[in-house]
Amino acid sequence: MKAAVYNRFLHSMGGGERHSSMLAQVLAEDGHEVDLIGHEDVGKDVLADHLGLDLAKVALRVVSDRGETDLARVSSEYDLFVNASYMSRIKARAAHSLYLCWFPTPFDHDMAAWRRRLVRLAGPYVRQVRPDIGYGLGWFPPEGGRRRSWAWTSDRSLLQVPGSEGERVLTFDLGRPGAPGPAELTFRDEDGRELARLVAQPDRFRGHEVRLPASPQPAELVLRSETFRPGGGDDRDLGVAVSRLRMAGSQRDLRQRVAERFPWLLRDPTDLSFLDHYQVVMANSEYTRSWIKRLWGVDSEVLFPPIRVHELQPGTKDRKILTVGRFFAPGLGHNKKQLEQVQAFGQMVRNGGLDSWTLHVVGGCEPSQRPYLAALREAAAGLPVEIHPNAPRAKVDELFATSSIFWAATGLGEDPEQQPWVFEHFGMTTVEAMAAGCVPVVIDQAGQREIVRQGVDGYRWSTLEELEARTRELAADPDHCRRLGAAAVERAQAFSEDAFRRRWHEIATRAGLAGTGS
């Protein structure tokens, strides 16, 4: 069987990318011809090494990011196509198509309430026509005021333009309001030829033209620029702002004019027709599965992530509490509540009874998150707290092996009904910690409930007072801590790579995929 696993964000090499790449590895182990599809050539050996996988039998196929219609065409080349891209709506065309869902985040989750209302009211009217220019992947919803609105590019944005027997002229204004400085924007055609190189200034918008060669066929342009993050709760990576974009000389009716000025009205968050193109939807946890049912109205199979439990072993346990997660300030990404944990630990220390205990805070930190890291360090000043930004894997594994207790607090203070996507959809680091003999003391929310069995191999808590009580209980009774740690090691095996293989083969059998292994 010729199979493909597609992950649009494969180059980021995170937990979801390991999950999807492990599926490609298992399919190849079962004797299938497998392509792992992405959009950037990170190098298969680099990818395999970073993810800790054996991809020797898997081919890395790099395709141009020309939108979901093009990926649907690519999918038709395969007997089995697995779409493992977050928030994707590809209408797959393979003989067998499966959707691996990280979370069914609503497609309008980033819209203000008034925009969501307008999409429902005016969207159906505007969507009856299409503007002569199409915004592809990589654009943010428009913003601005009555006199001018604009749409931000990302580092790579796609623009569809109509064909013409004569020369085409693209006109627009470029700016960069709120940016720390100017940025260069390049236009390239589908074959990579440079068409224009322009500069967007932060002080005001300036008019520009880009002349396109004659072509009877529609074309897709690739816009590239450097990005910045505005801050102040805005976690977008913004390139340049494009305003008043149109083809010179084109005739447009009212709906086309509205669509060009307010392209976000073309989005239809209620359109779930893409699901009709998949025979099986797979969830990464029971928590995700429950929200797939609520938001998408379909049943799904659970395929837990494969955790490298075989690489993690308990060591000599010290009086250490460990928390692991990328550093994101509130509103700037998937915040792991490290600041709240440092503050809670500080209060515990001041209350006494935790002599010689230290808190270790581990996670990746991008340059844009350095202010949050600075706030953590300020909160930790004078406390037995060690912060490890961008620690190498060997150091992280050492801390897993030597720490006695593992904390997780993602979602603390959030509303699971209003924003279920801000919680841990599963909890991969919790399983890693358990595999190394740490006793998990984690928030009683979302995916953590599926991992930690209360009082059997760890504890779950709902308030910071409970977190303190459970932590003190373990600190005061080393034998009890060791017993729970041993149970945690055993529990982690339920999420091993071998368990992942078994679950996949069960799903494949139920889906009627012949020859998928046993």
PDB file of N, CA, C and O in Angstrom, residues 417-457:
ATOM      1  N   GLU A 417     -15.100  25.389  29.456  1.00  0.00           N
ATOM      2  CA  GLU A 417     -16.232  25.456  28.541  1.00  0.00           C
ATOM      3  C   GLU A 417     -16.047  26.546  27.492  1.00  0.00           C
ATOM      4  O   GLU A 417     -16.504  26.408  26.360  1.00  0.00           O
ATOM      5  N   GLN A 418     -15.400  27.631  27.860  1.00  0.00           N
ATOM      6  CA  GLN A 418     -15.215  28.749  26.944  1.00  0.00           C
ATOM      7  C   GLN A 418     -13.985  28.594  26.057  1.00  0.00           C
ATOM      8  O   GLN A 418     -14.005  28.954  24.878  1.00  0.00           O
ATOM      9  N   GLN A 419     -12.901  28.050  26.610  1.00  0.00           N
ATOM     10  CA  GLN A 419     -11.656  27.889  25.849  1.00  0.00           C
ATOM     11  C   GLN A 419     -11.023  26.524  26.147  1.00  0.00           C
ATOM     12  O   GLN A 419      -9.953  26.447  26.749  1.00  0.00           O
ATOM     13  N   PRO A 420     -11.638  25.455  25.716  1.00  0.00           N
ATOM     14  CA  PRO A 420     -11.097  24.127  26.036  1.00  0.00           C
ATOM     15  C   PRO A 420      -9.734  23.869  25.409  1.00  0.00           C
ATOM     16  O   PRO A 420      -9.008  22.981  25.869  1.00  0.00           O
ATOM     17  N   TRP A 421      -9.369  24.636  24.388  1.00  0.00           N
ATOM     18  CA  TRP A 421      -8.096  24.406  23.700  1.00  0.00           C
ATOM     19  C   TRP A 421      -6.895  24.909  24.494  1.00  0.00           C
ATOM     20  O   TRP A 421      -5.761  24.593  24.148  1.00  0.00           O
ATOM     21  N   VAL A 422      -7.086  25.696  25.570  1.00  0.00           N
ATOM     22  CA  VAL A 422      -5.940  26.221  26.325  1.00  0.00           C
ATOM     23  C   VAL A 422      -5.457  25.232  27.378  1.00  0.00           C
ATOM     24  O   VAL A 422      -4.455  25.492  28.054  1.00  0.00           O
ATOM     25  N   PHE A 423      -6.148  24.090  27.536  1.00  0.00           N
ATOM     26  CA  PHE A 423      -5.726  23.075  28.494  1.00  0.00           C
ATOM     27  C   PHE A 423      -4.820  22.056  27.795  1.00  0.00           C
ATOM     28  O   PHE A 423      -4.653  22.085  26.578  1.00  0.00           O
ATOM     29  N   GLU A 424      -4.236  21.153  28.588  1.00  0.00           N
ATOM     30  CA  GLU A 424      -3.419  20.091  27.996  1.00  0.00           C
ATOM     31  C   GLU A 424      -4.343  19.093  27.313  1.00  0.00           C
ATOM     32  O   GLU A 424      -5.161  18.439  27.968  1.00  0.00           O
ATOM     33  N   HIS A 425      -4.198  18.954  26.003  1.00  0.00           N
ATOM     34  CA  HIS A 425      -5.045  18.016  25.275  1.00  0.00           C
ATOM     35  C   HIS A 425      -4.692  16.579  25.644  1.00  0.00           C
ATOM     36  O   HIS A 425      -5.550  15.702  25.598  1.00  0.00           O
ATOM     37  N   PHE A 426      -3.432  16.362  26.005  1.00  0.00           N
ATOM     38  CA  PHE A 426      -3.022  15.060  26.531  1.00  0.00           C
ATOM     39  C   PHE A 426      -2.126  15.281  27.742  1.00  0.00           C
ATOM     40  O   PHE A 426      -2.592  15.297  28.861  1.00  0.00           O
ATOM     41  N   GLY A 427      -0.828  15.483  27.552  1.00  0.00           N
ATOM     42  CA  GLY A 427       0.099  15.676  28.662  1.00  0.00           C
ATOM     43  C   GLY A 427       1.337  14.809  28.517  1.00  0.00           C
ATOM     44  O   GLY A 427       1.654  13.977  29.374  1.00  0.00           O
ATOM     45  N   MET A 428       2.056  15.007  27.417  1.00  0.00           N
ATOM     46  CA  MET A 428       3.199  14.148  27.101  1.00  0.00           C
ATOM     47  C   MET A 428       4.294  14.237  28.159  1.00  0.00           C
ATOM     48  O   MET A 428       4.895  13.227  28.532  1.00  0.00           O
ATOM     49  N   THR A 429       4.586  15.450  28.656  1.00  0.00           N
ATOM     50  CA  THR A 429       5.661  15.574  29.649  1.00  0.00           C
ATOM     51  C   THR A 429       5.284  14.903  30.963  1.00  0.00           C
ATOM     52  O   THR A 429       6.165  14.430  31.690  1.00  0.00           O
ATOM     53  N   THR A 430       4.005  14.840  31.276  1.00  0.00           N
ATOM     54  CA  THR A 430       3.588  14.133  32.485  1.00  0.00           C
ATOM     55  C   THR A 430       3.949  12.651  32.380  1.00  0.00           C
ATOM     56  O   THR A 430       4.479  12.061  33.333  1.00  0.00           O
ATOM     57  N   VAL A 431       3.690  12.048  31.230  1.00  0.00           N
ATOM     58  CA  VAL A 431       4.031  10.634  31.041  1.00  0.00           C
ATOM     59  C   VAL A 431       5.545  10.444  31.075  1.00  0.00           C
ATOM     60  O   VAL A 431       6.043   9.465  31.666  1.00  0.00           O
ATOM     61  N   GLU A 432       6.298  11.353  30.460  1.00  0.00           N
ATOM     62  CA  GLU A 432       7.762  11.253  30.504  1.00  0.00           C
ATOM     63  C   GLU A 432       8.263  11.292  31.939  1.00  0.00           C
ATOM     64  O   GLU A 432       9.153  10.515  32.330  1.00  0.00           O
ATOM     65  N   ALA A 433       7.706  12.208  32.738  1.00  0.00           N
ATOM     66  CA  ALA A 433       8.116  12.310  34.134  1.00  0.00           C
ATOM     67  C   ALA A 433       7.790  11.023  34.898  1.00  0.00           C
ATOM     68  O   ALA A 433       8.601  10.527  35.695  1.00  0.00           O
ATOM     69  N   MET A 434       6.606  10.474  34.646  1.00  0.00           N
ATOM     70  CA  MET A 434       6.220   9.237  35.325  1.00  0.00           C
ATOM     71  C   MET A 434       7.131   8.088  34.939  1.00  0.00           C
ATOM     72  O   MET A 434       7.489   7.247  35.785  1.00  0.00           O
ATOM     73  N   ALA A 435       7.525   8.018  33.667  1.00  0.00           N
ATOM     74  CA  ALA A 435       8.436   6.966  33.213  1.00  0.00           C
ATOM     75  C   ALA A 435       9.764   7.023  33.947  1.00  0.00           C
ATOM     76  O   ALA A 435      10.441   5.995  34.112  1.00  0.00           O
ATOM     77  N   ALA A 436      10.146   8.221  34.388  1.00  0.00           N
ATOM     78  CA  ALA A 436      11.401   8.392  35.124  1.00  0.00           C
ATOM     79  C   ALA A 436      11.197   8.321  36.630  1.00  0.00           C
ATOM     80  O   ALA A 436      12.117   8.640  37.397  1.00  0.00           O
ATOM     81  N   GLY A 437      10.006   7.918  37.056  1.00  0.00           N
ATOM     82  CA  GLY A 437       9.780   7.702  38.480  1.00  0.00           C
ATOM     83  C   GLY A 437       9.354   8.912  39.270  1.00  0.00           C
ATOM     84  O   GLY A 437       9.307   8.853  40.513  1.00  0.00           O
ATOM     85  N   CYS A 438       9.017  10.026  38.600  1.00  0.00           N
ATOM     86  CA  CYS A 438       8.493  11.188  39.316  1.00  0.00           C
ATOM     87  C   CYS A 438       7.036  10.936  39.686  1.00  0.00           C
ATOM     88  O   CYS A 438       6.285  10.338  38.908  1.00  0.00           O
ATOM     89  N   VAL A 439       6.618  11.409  40.830  1.00  0.00           N
ATOM     90  CA  VAL A 439       5.211  11.322  41.220  1.00  0.00           C
ATOM     91  C   VAL A 439       4.490  12.538  40.652  1.00  0.00           C
ATOM     92  O   VAL A 439       4.809  13.673  41.007  1.00  0.00           O
ATOM     93  N   PRO A 440       3.526  12.346  39.773  1.00  0.00           N
ATOM     94  CA  PRO A 440       2.827  13.496  39.197  1.00  0.00           C
ATOM     95  C   PRO A 440       1.827  14.097  40.181  1.00  0.00           C
ATOM     96  O   PRO A 440       1.036  13.380  40.802  1.00  0.00           O
ATOM     97  N   VAL A 441       1.882  15.416  40.324  1.00  0.00           N
ATOM     98  CA  VAL A 441       0.898  16.167  41.098  1.00  0.00           C
ATOM     99  C   VAL A 441       0.401  17.241  40.137  1.00  0.00           C
ATOM    100  O   VAL A 441       1.014  18.301  39.996  1.00  0.00           O
ATOM    101  N   VAL A 442      -0.692  16.942  39.447  1.00  0.00           N
ATOM    102  CA  VAL A 442      -1.082  17.721  38.274  1.00  0.00           C
ATOM    103  C   VAL A 442      -2.511  18.232  38.405  1.00  0.00           C
ATOM    104  O   VAL A 442      -3.328  17.681  39.150  1.00  0.00           O
ATOM    105  N   ILE A 443      -2.810  19.263  37.654  1.00  0.00           N
ATOM    106  CA  ILE A 443      -4.143  19.859  37.674  1.00  0.00           C
ATOM    107  C   ILE A 443      -5.182  18.840  37.204  1.00  0.00           C
ATOM    108  O   ILE A 443      -4.930  18.044  36.289  1.00  0.00           O
ATOM    109  N   ASP A 444      -6.324  18.857  37.861  1.00  0.00           N
ATOM    110  CA  ASP A 444      -7.382  17.884  37.565  1.00  0.00           C
ATOM    111  C   ASP A 444      -8.247  18.399  36.416  1.00  0.00           C
ATOM    112  O   ASP A 444      -9.431  18.729  36.589  1.00  0.00           O
ATOM    113  N   GLN A 445      -7.637  18.453  35.231  1.00  0.00           N
ATOM    114  CA  GLN A 445      -8.316  18.959  34.046  1.00  0.00           C
ATOM    115  C   GLN A 445      -7.834  18.231  32.802  1.00  0.00           C
ATOM    116  O   GLN A 445      -6.705  17.755  32.742  1.00  0.00           O
ATOM    117  N   ALA A 446      -8.713  18.152  31.826  1.00  0.00           N
ATOM    118  CA  ALA A 446      -8.385  17.742  30.450  1.00  0.00           C
ATOM    119  C   ALA A 446      -7.620  16.429  30.414  1.00  0.00           C
ATOM    120  O   ALA A 446      -7.959  15.471  31.103  1.00  0.00           O
ATOM    121  N   GLY A 447      -6.549  16.383  29.592  1.00  0.00           N
ATOM    122  CA  GLY A 447      -5.842  15.139  29.348  1.00  0.00           C
ATOM    123  C   GLY A 447      -5.166  14.545  30.560  1.00  0.00           C
ATOM    124  O   GLY A 447      -4.915  13.327  30.612  1.00  0.00           O
ATOM    125  N   GLN A 448      -4.840  15.378  31.573  1.00  0.00           N
ATOM    126  CA  GLN A 448      -4.177  14.852  32.763  1.00  0.00           C
ATOM    127  C   GLN A 448      -5.037  13.809  33.474  1.00  0.00           C
ATOM    128  O   GLN A 448      -4.512  12.895  34.114  1.00  0.00           O
ATOM    129  N   ARG A 449      -6.354  13.923  33.356  1.00  0.00           N
ATOM    130  CA  ARG A 449      -7.249  12.980  34.018  1.00  0.00           C
ATOM    131  C   ARG A 449      -7.117  11.569  33.457  1.00  0.00           C
ATOM    132  O   ARG A 449      -7.439  10.591  34.132  1.00  0.00           O
ATOM    133  N   GLU A 450      -6.688  11.474  32.205  1.00  0.00           N
ATOM    134  CA  GLU A 450      -6.556  10.167  31.565  1.00  0.00           C
ATOM    135  C   GLU A 450      -5.245   9.478  31.914  1.00  0.00           C
ATOM    136  O   GLU A 450      -5.096   8.275  31.714  1.00  0.00           O
ATOM    137  N   ILE A 451      -4.296  10.253  32.401  1.00  0.00           N
ATOM    138  CA  ILE A 451      -2.955   9.734  32.660  1.00  0.00           C
ATOM    139  C   ILE A 451      -2.785   9.337  34.121  1.00  0.00           C
ATOM    140  O   ILE A 451      -2.350   8.215  34.433  1.00  0.00           O
ATOM    141  N   VAL A 452      -3.135  10.246  35.021  1.00  0.00           N
ATOM    142  CA  VAL A 452      -2.856  10.063  36.445  1.00  0.00           C
ATOM    143  C   VAL A 452      -4.084   9.509  37.162  1.00  0.00           C
ATOM    144  O   VAL A 452      -5.162  10.115  37.134  1.00  0.00           O
ATOM    145  N   ARG A 453      -3.908   8.357  37.817  1.00  0.00           N
ATOM    146  CA  ARG A 453      -4.976   7.751  38.596  1.00  0.00           C
ATOM    147  C   ARG A 453      -4.838   8.196  40.054  1.00  0.00           C
ATOM    148  O   ARG A 453      -3.811   7.953  40.687  1.00  0.00           O
ATOM    149  N   GLN A 454      -5.863   8.861  40.544  1.00  0.00           N
ATOM    150  CA  GLN A 454      -5.806   9.524  41.843  1.00  0.00           C
ATOM    151  C   GLN A 454      -5.434   8.562  42.959  1.00  0.00           C
ATOM    152  O   GLN A 454      -6.119   7.552  43.210  1.00  0.00           O
ATOM    153  N   GLY A 455      -4.309   8.862  43.631  1.00  0.00           N
ATOM    154  CA  GLY A 455      -3.867   8.067  44.762  1.00  0.00           C
ATOM    155  C   GLY A 455      -3.237   6.749  44.401  1.00  0.00           C
ATOM    156  O   GLY A 455      -2.750   6.034  45.285  1.00  0.00           O
ATOM    157  N   VAL A 456      -3.239   6.387  43.107  1.00  0.00           N
ATOM    158  CA  VAL A 456      -2.659   5.120  42.665  1.00  0.00           C
ATOM    159  C   VAL A 456      -1.243   5.331  42.138  1.00  0.00           C
ATOM    160  O   VAL A 456      -0.301   4.637  42.548  1.00  0.00           O
ATOM    161  N   ASP A 457      -1.084   6.271  41.232  1.00  0.00           N
ATOM    162  CA  ASP A 457       0.246   6.563  40.685  1.00  0.00           C
ATOM    163  C   ASP A 457       0.515   8.061  40.657  1.00  0.00           C
ATOM    164  O   ASP A 457       1.360   8.536  39.903  1.00  0.00           O
TER     165      ASP A 457
END
